[in-house]
Amino acid sequence: MDPLIVFLQAVVSGISIGCIYALVALGFVLIYKATEVVNFAQGELMMVGAFFAYTLVDLGGVPFVPGVLLALLATAAFGVILNHLLLRPLIGSPAFTIVLATVAVSTLLRAVVAMIPGWGVETHRLSNPLAGQVVPIGKLVVSAEHLMVIAVTVVLVGALYLFFSLARVGVALQATSQNQLAAGYSGIDIRRMFGLIWGISAAVAALAGVLLAPAAFVHVNMGYIGLKAFPAAVLGGFGSLPGAVVGGLIIGVVEELAGLYAPEGVKNVAAYVVLLAVLMVRPQGLFGISKRVRV
Amino acid sequence: MKFYKKTSYTEDFRLFRDGAAAFWYALLGLALVAAPFVLPAYYLSQLVLIGIYVVAGAGLMLLSGYCGQVSLGHAAFFAVGAFTVAVLEKHGVPFLAAFAAAGALSAAVGFVIGLPALRLSGLYLAIATLAASFIVTEVIVRWEGVTNGASGLNVAKIRIAGWIADSEPKLYAIVLAVAVAAMLAVRNIVRAPLGLAMMAIRDSETAAQSMGVPLMRVKLAAFAISALLTGLAGALYAHKLQFIDPDQFTILVSIEFLVMIFIGGIGSMHGIVLGAAFVIALPQLVAVAKDYLPAAVAQQSGLQAAVYAAVLLAFILAEPTGLYGIWRKIKHYFSMFPFYRKGSLRRAKSFAKSETW
């Protein structure tokens, strides 16, 4: 085959997987920006979301689109509850403690999901209406699933952008993430905002899980993709939403290209090599702002 | 209740607080020496594992607990130590030399991984160490000519100039010696200017810098020493298991180390030992508890992980100062009896705070 076509093909599938990294990374960043919690359980929220979708669509027989929407709502509710039960009591603890708490949550979620009958440790297939279809674009052959991932991500990022810049609640959320004290004084209910942001973030994660499901199936360890999304978020500069998207795309594309041209094994660590290289040059990430610290 | 009246600054930096403390530590030392003659083989084997984890924990505690640099990559140093000793011994290098080389190579890797730490802090550093550890593990997997890749390596028994550690008590003796040396080393560093500089960095990097602490040198030293100790622990671990493969050194090990120092009690020497004992004992306790649980619960494969996570959460929510905090409270309760109140030991400042997190 034409090397250029091979290259482009890899780029397209890289963008597609990068979109998923970007969505998970968006979840990290949303929570971090608003609440300063680094949520190591983001990948597991994604896993839980995918399992909800699988249960509704494949076990429950709900049609695909409403089933997925319901799953997103359920995961959002789950995120809100998680925040309420666990993270709220920890406000003000050292960050190290909070990180360990979210790590514990991720372990707990994996263990509990493995115990639930019908979920367990097997891999499941989330049926989806686009399975197996391909769309030829010129000489490129792109799978419909990849296109769907890209399209959904674009729509979602656009929707989030509009939400944060136009909607009243969105602006309140922005205010909360910029200055909690000032936001509180302006009459914004900070605790409600925290719950809301956890809900949004969990829903975004669940969507990522549904989009990932055709490529990687639904299983208890699918949350480990969070370990790739994390570098994506850091690469973009933790705390920057566009940065998370760009970081995700960079890592997805670099990974695919490394799989194509580099020796075996490089693909697995490409994300981390890129991350370290970027951090060496720009310690605050691509879009991050370095802050001065007062003593 | 005992009161300490200090008459000189150097009293703050003594190895033991007073004669009584030294006496109790001596007693503990005697008990540890006597352990192989008293304990059944199984418990001794667990003690060996605890000793190995103490060495690794001492390393991580120095870096995270005292210098405030969070590392999610200590499994990499553990792996480097284990593989170095295994590979060198396969080529006929005697144990002591291989052991030293394992420490040295780990320290070198720690130095390199520590380099970005000069510019990164908090979250960025944690992720950078995580990334570096993934890269190290991948190198071990792919460098098949030397490390035998994913199929792993067999490790012979420890052999020092004709003497072979072919039984558990002999291995125990070596591990105990290394663990005590590691604890003393960390304790001495913490008492020395280097350790004080580390704690200054932990409490406020900017303030430390303006007091003249050379950030770069101290952080790199913390990383290198921490990696050295963890590498030595890895070398012992290889000899304990007698078989190593890269799958034993995943991110879960890094997390286990962090959990260990957290549950033990961040920023305390006792916490290292308590945490190591906890991490080793918990799976055994779960295994014992399985016999008393209904079959439907006991047969779940995720049970151990679930208990582990639940205990960790319980500590985080109820007792963030860890096991050492509980120990201090108990001690305080009795020494103050009957005047102990709930708020007696509430400390305003938390340990291991860092600016960016």
mmCIF file of C-alpha atoms in Angstrom, chain A residues 75-198:
data_model
loop_
_atom_site.group_PDB
_atom_site.id
_atom_site.type_symbol
_atom_site.label_atom_id
_atom_site.label_comp_id
_atom_site.label_asym_id
_atom_site.label_seq_id
_atom_site.Cartn_x
_atom_site.Cartn_y
_atom_site.Cartn_z
ATOM 1 C CA THR A 75 -22.768 7.478 36.108
ATOM 2 C CA ALA A 76 -23.244 11.172 36.767
ATOM 3 C CA ALA A 77 -25.371 10.316 39.787
ATOM 4 C CA PHE A 78 -22.675 7.892 40.870
ATOM 5 C CA GLY A 79 -20.058 10.622 40.628
ATOM 6 C CA VAL A 80 -22.193 12.993 42.675
ATOM 7 C CA ILE A 81 -22.671 10.370 45.379
ATOM 8 C CA LEU A 82 -18.964 9.572 45.402
ATOM 9 C CA ASN A 83 -18.157 13.224 45.886
ATOM 10 C CA HIS A 84 -20.715 13.537 48.632
ATOM 11 C CA LEU A 85 -19.681 10.466 50.596
ATOM 12 C CA LEU A 86 -15.955 10.593 50.213
ATOM 13 C CA LEU A 87 -14.432 13.725 48.818
ATOM 14 C CA ARG A 88 -16.458 16.297 50.688
ATOM 15 C CA PRO A 89 -15.293 15.124 54.137
ATOM 16 C CA LEU A 90 -11.732 15.382 52.866
ATOM 17 C CA ILE A 91 -11.835 19.014 51.806
ATOM 18 C CA GLY A 92 -8.827 20.692 53.328
ATOM 19 C CA SER A 93 -6.753 17.518 53.749
ATOM 20 C CA PRO A 94 -3.292 17.418 52.214
ATOM 21 C CA ALA A 95 -3.405 16.553 48.542
ATOM 22 C CA PHE A 96 -1.380 13.400 49.133
ATOM 23 C CA THR A 97 -4.225 12.112 51.291
ATOM 24 C CA ILE A 98 -6.830 12.940 48.685
ATOM 25 C CA VAL A 99 -4.832 11.259 45.944
ATOM 26 C CA LEU A 100 -4.543 8.113 48.017
ATOM 27 C CA ALA A 101 -8.279 8.304 48.672
ATOM 28 C CA THR A 102 -9.063 8.331 44.961
ATOM 29 C CA VAL A 103 -6.557 5.530 44.402
ATOM 30 C CA ALA A 104 -8.391 3.537 47.053
ATOM 31 C CA VAL A 105 -11.693 4.311 45.348
ATOM 32 C CA SER A 106 -10.339 3.027 42.049
ATOM 33 C CA THR A 107 -9.149 -0.208 43.657
ATOM 34 C CA LEU A 108 -12.447 -0.591 45.451
ATOM 35 C CA LEU A 109 -14.464 0.010 42.287
ATOM 36 C CA ARG A 110 -12.453 -2.589 40.371
ATOM 37 C CA ALA A 111 -12.871 -5.119 43.175
ATOM 38 C CA VAL A 112 -16.581 -4.495 43.574
ATOM 39 C CA VAL A 113 -17.327 -4.583 39.848
ATOM 40 C CA ALA A 114 -15.483 -7.897 39.649
ATOM 41 C CA MET A 115 -17.815 -9.242 42.340
ATOM 42 C CA ILE A 116 -21.113 -8.185 40.772
ATOM 43 C CA PRO A 117 -22.838 -11.150 39.138
ATOM 44 C CA GLY A 118 -23.202 -10.653 35.387
ATOM 45 C CA TRP A 119 -20.333 -8.137 35.309
ATOM 46 C CA GLY A 120 -17.442 -10.025 36.827
ATOM 47 C CA VAL A 121 -13.993 -10.309 35.338
ATOM 48 C CA GLU A 122 -15.046 -11.474 31.854
ATOM 49 C CA THR A 123 -14.903 -9.216 28.827
ATOM 50 C CA HIS A 124 -18.255 -8.131 27.443
ATOM 51 C CA ARG A 125 -19.204 -6.751 24.096
ATOM 52 C CA LEU A 126 -21.293 -3.621 24.064
ATOM 53 C CA SER A 127 -23.406 -3.973 20.943
ATOM 54 C CA ASN A 128 -23.414 -0.838 18.874
ATOM 55 C CA PRO A 129 -25.267 0.062 15.691
ATOM 56 C CA LEU A 130 -22.131 1.023 13.771
ATOM 57 C CA ALA A 131 -20.190 -2.180 14.351
ATOM 58 C CA GLY A 132 -18.216 -3.322 11.337
ATOM 59 C CA GLN A 133 -19.188 -0.482 9.007
ATOM 60 C CA VAL A 134 -16.527 1.402 7.116
ATOM 61 C CA VAL A 135 -16.558 4.755 5.378
ATOM 62 C CA PRO A 136 -14.208 5.235 2.422
ATOM 63 C CA ILE A 137 -12.780 8.750 2.180
ATOM 64 C CA GLY A 138 -10.788 8.966 -1.042
ATOM 65 C CA LYS A 139 -8.284 6.138 -0.751
ATOM 66 C CA LEU A 140 -8.618 6.015 3.033
ATOM 67 C CA VAL A 141 -10.817 3.417 4.624
ATOM 68 C CA VAL A 142 -12.044 4.665 7.986
ATOM 69 C CA SER A 143 -14.176 2.606 10.293
ATOM 70 C CA ALA A 144 -17.488 4.183 11.199
ATOM 71 C CA GLU A 145 -16.719 3.635 14.867
ATOM 72 C CA HIS A 146 -13.608 5.794 14.625
ATOM 73 C CA LEU A 147 -15.603 8.524 12.921
ATOM 74 C CA MET A 148 -18.274 8.289 15.569
ATOM 75 C CA VAL A 149 -15.671 8.680 18.313
ATOM 76 C CA ILE A 150 -14.253 11.759 16.630
ATOM 77 C CA ALA A 151 -17.672 13.270 15.908
ATOM 78 C CA VAL A 152 -18.980 12.703 19.424
ATOM 79 C CA THR A 153 -15.834 14.204 20.913
ATOM 80 C CA VAL A 154 -16.070 17.292 18.740
ATOM 81 C CA VAL A 155 -19.730 17.760 19.631
ATOM 82 C CA LEU A 156 -19.081 17.209 23.319
ATOM 83 C CA VAL A 157 -16.136 19.584 23.491
ATOM 84 C CA GLY A 158 -18.230 22.203 21.647
ATOM 85 C CA ALA A 159 -21.118 21.663 24.028
ATOM 86 C CA LEU A 160 -18.836 21.946 27.070
ATOM 87 C CA TYR A 161 -17.349 25.126 25.664
ATOM 88 C CA LEU A 162 -20.779 26.671 25.164
ATOM 89 C CA PHE A 163 -21.906 25.465 28.569
ATOM 90 C CA PHE A 164 -18.948 27.030 30.349
ATOM 91 C CA SER A 165 -19.093 30.312 28.501
ATOM 92 C CA LEU A 166 -22.851 30.893 28.122
ATOM 93 C CA ALA A 167 -24.878 28.947 30.653
ATOM 94 C CA ARG A 168 -25.379 30.587 34.028
ATOM 95 C CA VAL A 169 -24.323 27.452 35.898
ATOM 96 C CA GLY A 170 -21.340 27.067 33.608
ATOM 97 C CA VAL A 171 -20.113 30.541 34.411
ATOM 98 C CA ALA A 172 -20.670 29.841 38.091
ATOM 99 C CA LEU A 173 -18.538 26.723 37.719
ATOM 100 C CA GLN A 174 -15.804 28.736 36.059
ATOM 101 C CA ALA A 175 -15.941 31.247 38.879
ATOM 102 C CA THR A 176 -15.670 28.428 41.413
ATOM 103 C CA SER A 177 -12.606 27.027 39.750
ATOM 104 C CA GLN A 178 -10.937 30.416 39.515
ATOM 105 C CA ASN A 179 -11.487 31.588 43.061
ATOM 106 C CA GLN A 180 -13.557 29.630 45.499
ATOM 107 C CA LEU A 181 -13.709 32.328 48.136
ATOM 108 C CA ALA A 182 -14.801 35.060 45.750
ATOM 109 C CA ALA A 183 -17.302 32.721 44.135
ATOM 110 C CA GLY A 184 -18.760 31.885 47.516
ATOM 111 C CA TYR A 185 -19.085 35.578 48.359
ATOM 112 C CA SER A 186 -20.933 36.165 45.106
ATOM 113 C CA GLY A 187 -23.611 33.798 46.257
ATOM 114 C CA ILE A 188 -22.562 30.685 44.387
ATOM 115 C CA ASP A 189 -23.303 27.484 46.263
ATOM 116 C CA ILE A 190 -19.814 25.957 46.177
ATOM 117 C CA ARG A 191 -20.864 22.583 47.485
ATOM 118 C CA ARG A 192 -23.519 22.233 44.831
ATOM 119 C CA MET A 193 -20.970 23.227 42.201
ATOM 120 C CA PHE A 194 -18.596 20.524 43.416
ATOM 121 C CA GLY A 195 -21.351 17.941 43.160
ATOM 122 C CA LEU A 196 -22.267 19.205 39.706
ATOM 123 C CA ILE A 197 -18.716 19.086 38.431
ATOM 124 C CA TRP A 198 -18.321 15.521 39.661
#
